[in-house]
Amino acid sequence: MKPTVVIGGGVVGLFTAYFLQQQGEEVIVVDQGDMEENCSTGNAGMIVPSHIVPLASPGMISKGISWMFSSKSPFYIQPRLDRRLIDWCLQFYRHSNAKHVQQSIPYLKGISLYSKQLYLDFVAAHGNEAIKLQDRGLLMLYKTKEGEKDEAALAQLARENGLHADILSKEEIRTLEPNQEVDVRGGVYFPDDAHLSPKDLYRLLKNHLKDQGVTLKSNVTITGIEKGGSKVKAVITQEGKIDCDHLMVCAGAWSGEIAKMLGFRMPMMAGKGYSFELPNMPELKQASILTEARVSQSPYGDKVRFGGTMEISNHVDKINICRVEGIFESIKAYYPEFQAVFPSEDKIWKGMRPCSPDGLPYIGKAPGWENVAFGAGHSMMGVSLAPATGKILADLKTGKIGTLKTDAFAVGRYVR
């Protein structure tokens, strides 16, 4: 029996390998990077069942246009003549409406709650010391009347869809952050959310897979695919051919290129994000999103990670210091007593988030192929949805049909 090959060694690919291995499969994971630092290791580590509204939603177009004119704003598209970018933007525009949001909510809610439970199962099996999962909820902080209106509407939407959401005053927020002055108008608390250490999760998954006999191949470039009828027979790399029984594509922002090799269209753009860690003084206790700044804050004891921005550009390796300054300046705006020192450039993490134009991931079988599936396009929710995505793909391999609705995540939904 040939192995199942997983293209992509990020957290989605590793969870896919994890569940395949649990089912007794022989698995080879290949990644074009070194499998040390990637989009899975420097993000906020948030597990967010509260995030039931896709990125493509009403108001995002107008906000995005206004942000384009600020060098420190949370969103930027590098202007360029690029047919893929133009197509992606047009599709994003077409999906930024209330109907799309309402249709997407049941799917995002279902997969997010499933993923949260899989994380709890994972902790029960492997312990929590390594990944530091903190099941303490998420606080959405706002400073303005407009922010209050927007977050209150999202809280109401969450309640209508069976999720818990509490609107808190500035005074009530102090009970969650007793060590800090929090300069806000108020906030919304989602008690069912959680966060963990993404770097430690990634390390644990890699070590576990190696111990279980899963082969991890880093710095491997996919140059082609050997096909036979409606099946993929092997992947071709710069090191040679790897035969496979099934192919799982979890290659993040580069998954669209693999789809192209397979002859179908799967729109994807890479959205660069930045983050950095600072000493946690005075200690922040509650994971939060600073909503007007679009900045996340995740505390891990004596350290806290701040992250944000969505920069759609071709400059993969370049750090845009202005965007990082925007993140940094938001700290004092929301936490005026926090002892923040701007990080040196070598301490700034950057990663390319894989973004679909409708804000929904691609999960499921590849159109026209019997033995190929994709798990990609999770945008800022890769860590949050990784266990569920991996489990869905592993179940597809064995033919297991679950009760979770996933047709909105169809890989071929843009095939014409």
XYZ file of C-alpha atoms in Angstrom:
416
model
C 0.000 0.000 0.000
C 1.367 3.410 -0.958
C 1.455 6.208 1.646
C -0.823 9.199 1.911
C 1.174 12.329 1.071
C 0.300 15.579 2.837
C 1.598 18.683 1.063
C 2.096 21.360 3.696
C 3.734 21.144 7.088
C 1.783 23.851 8.846
C -0.636 23.158 11.683
C -3.441 22.093 9.297
C -1.150 19.634 7.520
C 0.192 18.257 10.802
C -3.295 17.730 12.250
C -4.275 15.993 9.010
C -1.267 13.692 9.422
C -2.147 13.232 13.104
C -5.645 11.917 12.391
C -4.509 9.850 9.394
C -1.863 8.188 11.553
C -4.456 7.477 14.230
C -6.398 5.585 11.560
C -3.364 3.426 10.826
C -2.268 5.186 7.648
C 1.325 5.515 6.482
C 1.867 9.258 6.058
C 4.546 11.452 4.482
C 4.393 15.220 5.073
C 6.327 17.441 2.642
C 6.838 21.181 3.035
C 8.705 23.776 0.994
C 9.992 25.460 4.166
C 12.133 24.320 7.066
C 9.132 23.417 9.267
C 10.487 25.630 12.042
C 8.937 29.080 11.550
C 5.787 29.481 9.459
C 2.270 30.923 9.522
C 1.338 28.362 12.181
C 3.910 29.387 14.790
C 3.699 33.154 15.291
C -0.011 33.871 15.225
C -2.305 34.684 18.145
C -3.128 31.031 18.851
C -6.817 31.807 19.276
C -9.585 29.187 19.182
C -12.640 31.234 18.288
C -16.120 29.703 17.971
C -17.297 33.328 18.272
C -15.941 34.119 14.784
C -18.999 33.121 12.779
C -18.891 36.057 10.327
C -16.603 35.563 7.297
C -14.039 38.168 6.310
C -16.154 38.959 3.246
C -19.027 40.797 4.933
C -20.961 44.102 4.702
C -18.847 47.134 5.533
C -15.487 45.525 4.795
C -15.187 47.202 1.405
C -15.654 50.739 2.762
C -13.383 50.068 5.737
C -10.763 48.537 3.492
C -10.760 51.568 1.185
C -10.337 53.965 4.123
C -7.514 51.850 5.592
C -5.666 51.851 2.257
C -4.684 55.482 2.771
C -2.897 54.971 6.091
C 0.585 53.462 6.289
C -0.196 52.092 9.770
C -3.692 50.757 9.125
C -4.615 47.095 9.689
C -5.323 46.413 6.001
C -3.390 47.068 2.806
C -3.391 45.792 -0.781
C -0.241 46.428 -2.786
C -1.468 47.994 -6.065
C -0.257 45.963 -9.034
C -1.375 44.629 -12.387
C -2.138 41.057 -11.393
C -5.044 39.181 -12.946
C -5.318 36.848 -9.931
C -5.527 39.803 -7.543
C -8.182 41.555 -9.648
C -10.242 38.362 -9.833
C -9.873 37.827 -6.069
C -10.976 41.404 -5.292
C -14.010 41.119 -7.550
C -15.071 37.881 -5.861
C -14.531 39.443 -2.427
C -16.749 42.360 -3.447
C -19.502 40.013 -4.684
C -19.511 38.105 -1.388
C -19.467 41.114 0.950
C -23.196 41.078 1.606
C -25.671 40.085 4.307
C -26.951 37.036 2.417
C -23.480 35.522 2.255
C -22.966 36.145 5.975
C -26.243 34.446 6.913
C -25.496 31.460 4.687
C -21.978 31.111 6.141
C -22.804 31.321 9.855
C -24.053 27.718 10.385
C -20.980 26.327 8.648
C -18.443 28.439 10.549
C -20.199 27.824 13.850
C -20.358 24.073 13.276
C -16.733 23.587 12.297
C -15.474 25.959 15.027
C -17.300 24.162 17.840
C -16.147 20.817 16.459
C -12.565 22.059 16.380
C -12.764 23.366 19.948
C -13.925 19.946 21.149
C -11.106 18.247 19.250
C -8.648 20.554 21.014
C -10.085 19.545 24.380
C -9.756 15.891 23.350
C -6.163 16.545 22.253
C -5.313 18.084 25.626
C -6.923 15.149 27.420
C -4.718 12.767 25.439
C -1.433 14.693 25.518
C -1.664 16.987 28.550
C -1.840 20.765 28.636
C 1.610 21.603 29.969
C 3.124 21.821 26.486
C 0.535 23.831 24.553
C -0.736 26.021 27.418
C -4.368 26.019 26.333
C -6.264 28.649 28.323
C -10.013 28.129 28.171
C -10.776 31.631 29.449
C -12.747 33.215 26.627
C -12.041 36.182 24.371
C -12.666 39.870 25.015
C -13.491 42.225 22.136
C -12.519 45.733 23.292
C -13.813 48.937 21.702
C -13.069 52.612 22.267
C -15.687 54.366 20.103
C -19.456 54.611 19.687
C -19.139 53.075 16.242
C -17.106 50.207 17.692
C -19.712 49.700 20.408
C -22.481 49.556 17.829
C -20.616 47.070 15.636
C -19.633 44.741 18.493
C -23.085 44.856 20.098
C -24.579 43.801 16.751
C -22.110 40.916 16.515
C -22.908 39.888 20.091
C -26.603 39.824 19.263
C -25.910 37.802 16.128
C -23.899 35.326 18.181
C -26.727 34.951 20.722
C -29.274 34.424 17.961
C -27.112 31.549 16.748
C -26.790 29.851 20.123
C -23.440 31.269 21.279
C -22.729 32.994 24.586
C -21.838 36.703 24.471
C -21.803 39.250 27.307
C -21.601 43.012 26.796
C -19.361 44.478 29.500
C -18.855 48.003 30.776
C -15.407 49.460 31.362
C -15.815 48.713 35.078
C -16.789 45.085 34.427
C -13.742 44.654 32.185
C -11.518 45.538 35.151
C -12.555 42.280 36.843
C -10.997 40.413 33.889
C -7.905 42.661 33.815
C -7.258 43.571 37.472
C -3.630 44.584 36.854
C -4.229 47.040 34.033
C -5.996 50.264 33.243
C -7.988 49.446 30.115
C -8.804 52.633 28.212
C -11.973 51.565 26.405
C -15.647 52.356 26.166
C -16.564 48.719 26.792
C -16.263 45.229 25.397
C -17.958 41.981 24.461
C -16.886 38.788 26.225
C -17.155 35.413 24.481
C -16.633 32.831 27.264
C -16.452 29.801 24.950
C -13.316 30.980 23.121
C -9.789 30.010 24.159
C -6.143 30.470 23.216
C -2.951 28.444 23.267
C 0.740 28.730 22.407
C 0.941 28.039 18.646
C 4.706 27.511 18.633
C 4.469 24.934 21.419
C 1.514 23.200 19.753
C 3.486 22.973 16.524
C 6.521 21.524 18.300
C 4.389 18.952 20.136
C 2.656 17.844 16.936
C 5.945 17.441 15.067
C 7.554 15.415 17.841
C 4.476 13.220 18.270
C 4.255 12.479 14.543
C 7.948 11.587 14.360
C 7.542 9.271 17.356
C 4.627 7.554 15.600
C 6.604 6.924 12.429
C 5.247 9.738 10.245
C 7.889 10.967 7.769
C 8.406 14.750 7.762
C 10.292 16.143 4.758
C 11.259 19.827 4.904
C 12.681 22.124 2.194
C 10.966 20.067 -0.518
C 9.612 21.871 -3.587
C 6.741 20.313 -5.543
C 7.612 20.608 -9.243
C 4.887 18.460 -10.740
C 2.259 15.790 -10.251
C 2.096 12.373 -11.915
C -1.451 11.551 -12.917
C -3.226 8.430 -14.047
C -6.821 8.844 -15.178
C -8.747 10.513 -12.374
C -6.127 9.699 -9.744
C -2.846 11.220 -8.660
C -0.131 8.569 -8.644
C 2.829 10.572 -7.305
C 4.157 14.019 -6.516
C 7.332 15.133 -8.255
C 9.887 17.074 -6.214
C 13.396 18.400 -6.750
C 14.533 15.309 -4.825
C 12.609 12.847 -6.966
C 9.202 11.170 -7.102
C 7.067 10.274 -4.085
C 4.405 7.667 -4.881
C 1.097 8.113 -3.076
C -2.229 6.396 -2.539
C -3.944 9.646 -1.587
C -2.886 13.289 -1.700
C -3.912 15.862 0.917
C -3.082 19.472 0.025
C -2.701 21.697 3.090
C -0.141 24.103 1.656
C -1.609 27.338 2.997
C -1.266 30.351 0.719
C 0.450 28.183 -1.931
C -2.397 25.675 -2.221
C -3.781 27.522 -5.223
C -0.615 26.688 -7.148
C -1.132 22.972 -6.466
C -4.744 23.303 -7.631
C -3.433 24.834 -10.851
C -1.177 21.805 -11.367
C -4.302 19.660 -11.000
C -6.127 21.693 -13.627
C -8.718 23.639 -11.643
C -9.184 27.120 -10.254
C -9.069 27.792 -6.514
C -8.664 31.557 -5.873
C -6.252 32.343 -3.058
C -4.257 35.366 -1.979
C -1.625 35.587 0.726
C -2.338 38.120 3.471
C 0.772 38.960 5.478
C 0.462 39.379 9.222
C 2.975 40.474 11.845
C 3.410 39.742 15.531
C 5.892 40.155 18.359
C 6.200 39.114 21.997
C 6.835 41.486 24.901
C 7.363 40.984 28.640
C 3.912 40.908 30.233
C 4.171 43.927 32.600
C 1.854 44.751 34.277
C 0.405 41.327 33.643
C -2.405 41.011 31.127
C -4.596 38.035 31.927
C -7.295 38.030 29.249
C -6.888 37.276 25.542
C -8.410 40.196 23.673
C -8.906 41.798 20.301
C -8.493 45.571 20.102
C -11.266 45.991 17.603
C -10.693 49.412 16.044
C -6.991 48.590 15.581
C -7.683 44.979 14.497
C -4.918 43.857 16.865
C -4.918 40.601 18.836
C -3.386 40.186 22.277
C -2.630 36.750 23.742
C -1.031 36.431 27.210
C 1.131 33.457 28.192
C 2.200 34.132 31.756
C 5.338 36.287 31.669
C 5.016 36.927 27.901
C 2.273 38.437 25.754
C 1.959 38.299 21.976
C 0.541 41.197 19.961
C -0.339 40.664 16.312
C -2.330 42.003 13.418
C -2.558 43.492 9.920
C -3.658 41.973 6.640
C -1.183 43.008 3.958
C -1.870 41.523 0.543
C 1.398 42.002 -1.312
C 4.124 40.211 -3.227
C 6.770 41.110 -0.642
C 6.875 37.786 1.191
C 10.156 38.339 3.048
C 9.974 42.087 3.652
C 8.844 43.553 6.972
C 6.792 46.728 6.600
C 7.820 48.551 9.770
C 4.957 51.050 9.429
C 2.435 48.215 9.827
C 4.297 46.935 12.889
C 4.301 50.462 14.324
C 0.531 50.505 13.909
C 0.253 47.355 16.036
C 2.662 48.751 18.628
C 0.885 52.112 18.967
C -2.421 50.374 19.666
C -0.959 48.884 22.869
C -0.695 52.234 24.658
C -4.031 53.342 23.192
C -5.842 50.465 24.928
C -3.439 49.672 27.802
C -1.793 53.008 28.777
C 0.111 51.482 31.705
C 1.591 48.559 29.778
C 5.405 48.722 29.626
C 5.836 48.328 25.885
C 9.215 48.604 24.152
C 9.297 48.458 20.355
C 10.801 45.130 19.239
C 13.973 44.849 17.185
C 13.414 43.654 13.622
C 14.799 40.183 14.365
C 12.064 39.733 17.006
C 9.220 40.540 14.600
C 7.422 37.515 13.171
C 5.747 37.586 9.765
C 3.532 35.023 8.111
C 1.433 34.666 4.968
C -2.197 33.827 5.734
C -4.103 31.954 3.004
C -7.213 33.967 2.129
C -10.117 32.829 -0.037
C -12.233 35.592 -1.618
C -15.427 34.618 0.229
C -13.761 34.270 3.640
C -14.467 30.527 3.892
C -11.862 27.763 3.847
C -11.508 25.136 1.147
C -12.076 21.723 2.739
C -12.932 18.532 0.891
C -12.340 16.533 -2.266
C -10.689 18.163 -5.256
C -12.987 18.430 -8.278
C -12.249 15.762 -10.863
C -9.925 13.710 -8.672
C -10.778 10.532 -6.786
C -7.874 10.544 -4.358
C -7.096 14.227 -3.734
C -8.466 16.521 -1.014
C -7.656 20.065 0.123
C -7.632 21.823 3.477
C -6.614 25.444 2.950
C -7.759 29.070 2.871
C -8.380 29.495 6.604
C -7.185 33.116 6.658
C -6.697 34.152 10.316
C -8.382 30.997 11.668
C -5.839 28.347 10.709
C -4.996 27.343 14.271
C -8.631 27.600 15.335
C -9.912 25.268 12.603
C -6.883 22.995 12.146
C -8.063 19.955 14.170
C -11.494 19.919 12.528
C -9.994 20.301 9.055
C -7.519 17.498 9.683
C -10.236 15.201 11.022
C -12.547 15.897 8.070
C -9.770 15.107 5.584
C -8.753 11.937 7.431
C -12.374 10.781 7.488
C -12.657 11.438 3.748
C -9.741 9.070 3.197
C -11.593 6.230 4.936
C -14.984 7.089 3.459
C -16.478 8.068 6.793
C -19.379 10.503 6.455
C -19.909 12.747 9.446
C -22.872 14.913 10.388
C -20.996 18.211 10.020
C -22.176 20.298 7.064
C -19.216 21.235 4.853
C -20.633 21.914 1.380
C -20.008 25.680 1.785
C -16.296 24.822 1.963
C -16.354 22.967 -1.383
C -12.931 23.029 -3.034
C -14.399 23.392 -6.518
C -16.861 26.175 -5.804
C -15.085 28.559 -8.212
C -14.633 26.021 -11.008
C -16.391 27.187 -14.141
